[in-house]
Coordinates of C-alpha atoms in Angstrom, one line a residue:
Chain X
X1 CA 9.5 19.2 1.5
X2 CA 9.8 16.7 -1.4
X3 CA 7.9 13.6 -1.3
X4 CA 9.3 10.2 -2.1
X5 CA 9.9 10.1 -6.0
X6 CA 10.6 6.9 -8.3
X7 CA 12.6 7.0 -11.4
X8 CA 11.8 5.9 -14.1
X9 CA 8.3 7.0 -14.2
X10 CA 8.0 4.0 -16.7
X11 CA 9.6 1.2 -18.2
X12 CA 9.3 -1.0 -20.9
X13 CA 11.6 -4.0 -21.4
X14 CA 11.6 -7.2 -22.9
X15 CA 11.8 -10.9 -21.0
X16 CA 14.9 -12.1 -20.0
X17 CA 16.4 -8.3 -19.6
X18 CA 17.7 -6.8 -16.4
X19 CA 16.2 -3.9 -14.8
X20 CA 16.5 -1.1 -11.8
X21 CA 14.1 0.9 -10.4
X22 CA 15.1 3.5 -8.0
X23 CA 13.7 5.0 -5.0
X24 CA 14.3 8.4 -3.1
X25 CA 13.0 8.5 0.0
X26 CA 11.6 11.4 2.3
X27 CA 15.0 13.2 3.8
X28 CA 15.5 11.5 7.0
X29 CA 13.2 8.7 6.7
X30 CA 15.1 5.5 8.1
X31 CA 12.8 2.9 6.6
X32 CA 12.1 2.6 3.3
X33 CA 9.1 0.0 1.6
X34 CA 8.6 -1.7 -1.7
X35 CA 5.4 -2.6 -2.9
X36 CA 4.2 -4.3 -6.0
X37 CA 1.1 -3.7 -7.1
X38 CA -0.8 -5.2 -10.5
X39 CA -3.9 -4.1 -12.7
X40 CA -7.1 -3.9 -9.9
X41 CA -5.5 -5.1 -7.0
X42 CA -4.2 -3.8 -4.1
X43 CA 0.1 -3.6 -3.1
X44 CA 1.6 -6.3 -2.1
X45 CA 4.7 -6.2 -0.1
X46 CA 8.0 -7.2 -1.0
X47 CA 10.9 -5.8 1.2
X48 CA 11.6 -3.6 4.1
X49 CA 15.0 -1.7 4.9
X50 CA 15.8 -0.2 8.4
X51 CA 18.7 1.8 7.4
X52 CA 20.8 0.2 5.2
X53 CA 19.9 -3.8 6.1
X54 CA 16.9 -5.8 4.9
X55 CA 15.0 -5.8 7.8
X56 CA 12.6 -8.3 6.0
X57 CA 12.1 -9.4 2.8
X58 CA 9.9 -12.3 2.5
X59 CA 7.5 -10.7 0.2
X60 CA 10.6 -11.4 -2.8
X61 CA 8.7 -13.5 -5.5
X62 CA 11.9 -15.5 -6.0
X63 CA 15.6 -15.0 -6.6
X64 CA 15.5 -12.7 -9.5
X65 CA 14.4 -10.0 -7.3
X66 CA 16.9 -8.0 -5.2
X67 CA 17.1 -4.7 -3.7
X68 CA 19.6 -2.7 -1.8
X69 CA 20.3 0.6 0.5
X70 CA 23.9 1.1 0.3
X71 CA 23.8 3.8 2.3
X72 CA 20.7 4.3 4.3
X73 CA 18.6 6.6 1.7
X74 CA 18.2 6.1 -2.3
X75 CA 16.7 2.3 -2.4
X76 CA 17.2 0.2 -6.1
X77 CA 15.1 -2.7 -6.8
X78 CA 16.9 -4.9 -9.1
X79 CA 15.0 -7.6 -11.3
X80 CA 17.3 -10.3 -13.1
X81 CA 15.6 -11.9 -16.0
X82 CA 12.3 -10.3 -16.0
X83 CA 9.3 -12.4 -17.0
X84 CA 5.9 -11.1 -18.4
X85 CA 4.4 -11.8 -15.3
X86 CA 6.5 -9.2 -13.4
X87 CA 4.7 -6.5 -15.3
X88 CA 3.2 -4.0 -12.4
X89 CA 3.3 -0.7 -10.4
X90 CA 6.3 -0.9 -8.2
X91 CA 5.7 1.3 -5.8
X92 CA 8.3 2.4 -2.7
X93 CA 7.4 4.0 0.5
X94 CA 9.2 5.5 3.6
X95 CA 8.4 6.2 6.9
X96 CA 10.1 8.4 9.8
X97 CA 10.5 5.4 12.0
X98 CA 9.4 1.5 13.1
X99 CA 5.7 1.0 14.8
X100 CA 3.5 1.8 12.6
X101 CA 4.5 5.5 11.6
X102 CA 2.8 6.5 8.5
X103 CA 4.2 5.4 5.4
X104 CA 4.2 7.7 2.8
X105 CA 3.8 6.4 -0.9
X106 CA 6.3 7.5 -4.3
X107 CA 4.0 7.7 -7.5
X108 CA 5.4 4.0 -8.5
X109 CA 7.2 2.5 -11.8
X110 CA 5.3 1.3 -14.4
X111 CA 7.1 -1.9 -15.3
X112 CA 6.1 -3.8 -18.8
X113 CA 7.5 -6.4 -20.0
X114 CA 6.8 -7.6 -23.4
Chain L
X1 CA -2.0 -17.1 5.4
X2 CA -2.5 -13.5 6.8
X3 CA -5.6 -11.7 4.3
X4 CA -7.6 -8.6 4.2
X5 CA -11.1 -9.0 2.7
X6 CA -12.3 -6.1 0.9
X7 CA -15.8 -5.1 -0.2
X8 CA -17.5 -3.9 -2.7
X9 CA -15.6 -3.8 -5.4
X10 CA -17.1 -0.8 -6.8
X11 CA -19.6 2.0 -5.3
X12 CA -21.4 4.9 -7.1
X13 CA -23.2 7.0 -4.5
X14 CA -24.8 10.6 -4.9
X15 CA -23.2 13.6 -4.0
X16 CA -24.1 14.3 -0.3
X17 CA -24.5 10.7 0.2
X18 CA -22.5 8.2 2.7
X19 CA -20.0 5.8 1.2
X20 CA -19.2 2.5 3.4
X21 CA -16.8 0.0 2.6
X22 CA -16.3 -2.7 4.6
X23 CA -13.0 -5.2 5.7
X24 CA -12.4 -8.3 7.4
X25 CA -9.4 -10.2 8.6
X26 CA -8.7 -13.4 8.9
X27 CA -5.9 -12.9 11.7
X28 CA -6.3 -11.9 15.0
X29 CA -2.5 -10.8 15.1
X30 CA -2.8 -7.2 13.4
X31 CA -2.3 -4.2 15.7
X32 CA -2.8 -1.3 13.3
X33 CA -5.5 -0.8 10.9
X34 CA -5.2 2.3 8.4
X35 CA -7.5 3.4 5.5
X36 CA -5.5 4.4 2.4
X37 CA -6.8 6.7 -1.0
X38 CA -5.4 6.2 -4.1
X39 CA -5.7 8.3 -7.4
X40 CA -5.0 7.1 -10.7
X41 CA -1.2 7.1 -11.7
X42 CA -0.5 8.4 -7.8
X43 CA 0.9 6.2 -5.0
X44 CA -1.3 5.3 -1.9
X45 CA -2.1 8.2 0.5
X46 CA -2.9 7.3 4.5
X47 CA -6.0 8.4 5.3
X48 CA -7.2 7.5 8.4
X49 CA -6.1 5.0 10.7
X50 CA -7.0 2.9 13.9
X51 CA -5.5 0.9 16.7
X52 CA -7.8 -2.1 17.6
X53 CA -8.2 -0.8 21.3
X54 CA -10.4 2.1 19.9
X55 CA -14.1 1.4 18.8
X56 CA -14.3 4.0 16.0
X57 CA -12.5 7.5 14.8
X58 CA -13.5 10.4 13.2
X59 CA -11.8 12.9 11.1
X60 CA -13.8 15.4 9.2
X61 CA -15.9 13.4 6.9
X62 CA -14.5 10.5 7.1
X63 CA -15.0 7.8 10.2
X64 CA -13.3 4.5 10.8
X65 CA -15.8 1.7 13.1
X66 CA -13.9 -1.4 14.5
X67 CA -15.6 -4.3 15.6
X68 CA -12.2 -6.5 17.6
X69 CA -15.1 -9.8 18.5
X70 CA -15.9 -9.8 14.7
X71 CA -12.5 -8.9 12.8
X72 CA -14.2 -6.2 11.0
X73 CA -13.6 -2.9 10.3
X74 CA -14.7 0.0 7.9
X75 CA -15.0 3.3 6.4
X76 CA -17.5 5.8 6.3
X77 CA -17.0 8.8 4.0
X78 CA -20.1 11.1 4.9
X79 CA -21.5 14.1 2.5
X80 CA -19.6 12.3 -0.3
X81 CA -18.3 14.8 -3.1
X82 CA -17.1 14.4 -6.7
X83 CA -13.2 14.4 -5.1
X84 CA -14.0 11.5 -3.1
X85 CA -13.8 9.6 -6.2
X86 CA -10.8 7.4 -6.0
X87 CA -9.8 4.1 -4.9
X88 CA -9.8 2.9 -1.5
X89 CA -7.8 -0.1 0.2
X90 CA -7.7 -1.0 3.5
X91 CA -4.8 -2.7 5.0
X92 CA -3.3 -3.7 8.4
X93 CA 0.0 -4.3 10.1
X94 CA 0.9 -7.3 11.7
X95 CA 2.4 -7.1 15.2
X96 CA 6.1 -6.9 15.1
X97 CA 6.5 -5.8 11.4
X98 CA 6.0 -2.8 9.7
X99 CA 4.9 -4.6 6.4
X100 CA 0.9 -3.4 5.4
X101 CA -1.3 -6.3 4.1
X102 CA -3.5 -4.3 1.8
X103 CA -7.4 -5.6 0.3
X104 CA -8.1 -6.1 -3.1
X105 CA -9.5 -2.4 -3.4
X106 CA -12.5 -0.3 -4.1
X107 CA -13.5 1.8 -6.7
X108 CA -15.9 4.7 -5.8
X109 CA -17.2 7.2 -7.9
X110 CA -19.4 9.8 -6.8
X111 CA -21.8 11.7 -9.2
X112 CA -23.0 15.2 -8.8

């Protein structure tokens, strides 16, 4: 079956500028991850869903960040005023179920901002 | 603060030759240890993984060892090939979450 895929593949915006990047996770994968990961390092975590509810988000930088489930599969993260510093590899994930079930990786967003 | 340390940075070892990479942790409160291979421009893929009541795990080529008393843990990628080449993280789960703390990352290449 289809893996989880990202959209855009890449995206260049300038700061102060709103973006969205989506995520479609595995069919019938309840949880869904988001990741950021910059140049050399390795993915830092930044939210969780269970369904359609944050289960936790305490890896969000700051307010600017946001990201939603509506209903329980396609994932947007949503960044409000983006900085230079939010330039990364945002990359989503979704697993089958809670306790340590694989998670399986999208191919990521390139995010730029100049 | 909850970190994985990550070493070496880099690695170049012959074909046919055993790549290690080692981990520590700075937390005793991680239940869930898995190794993850990433390509350039691709997302992470799992591995191998290990729970810390398990000493070490093999699959194929590649074994994990787990030391619990030292907060250790690594990976050993025997008869290394040219495919191998890729970066490697390893990362662990908290109990209670489902949120992996990766390292910083390793680069090997391995020459024919």
């Amino acid at each position: 079956g289809a893996g989880v895929s990202q959209t855009p593949s890449n995206k260049v915006t300038e700061k102060g500028k709103y973006v969205e990047l989506r995520c479609d996770p595995i069919s019938g994968h309840t949880a869904l991850y988001w990741y950021r990961q910059s140049l050399g390092q390795g993915p830092e975590f930044l939210i969780y869903f269970q369904g359609t509810g944050a289960a936790d988000d305490s890896g969000l930088p700051n307010d600017r960040f946001f990201a939603v489930r509506p209903e329980g599969s396609v994932s947007t993260l949503k960044i409000q005023r983006t900085e230079r510093g939010d330039s990364a590899v945002y990359l989503c994930a979704s697993s089958s179920d809670r306790q340590n079930n694989e998670q399986f990786f999208g191919p990521g967003t390139r995010l730029t901002v100049l | 603060q909850q970190q994985v340390k990550q070493s070496p940075q880099s690695l170049i070892v012959q074909k046919g030759g055993i790549s290690i990479i080692n981990c520590a942790y700075e937390n005793t409160a991680f239940d869930y240890f898995p190794w993850y291979q990433q390509f350039p421009g691709k997302g992470p893929a799992l591995l191998i993984a290990i729970r810390p009541d398990v000493s070490e795990k093999k699959e194929g080529r590649f074994t994990i060892s787990f030391n619990k008393s030292a907060k250790q843990f690594s990976l050993h990628i025997m008869d290394s090939q040219p495919g191998d080449s890729a970066t490697y993280f390893c990362a662990a789960i908290p109990y209670n979450t489902d949120k992996l703390i990766f390292g910083t990352g390793t680069r090997l290449q391995v020459f024919p």
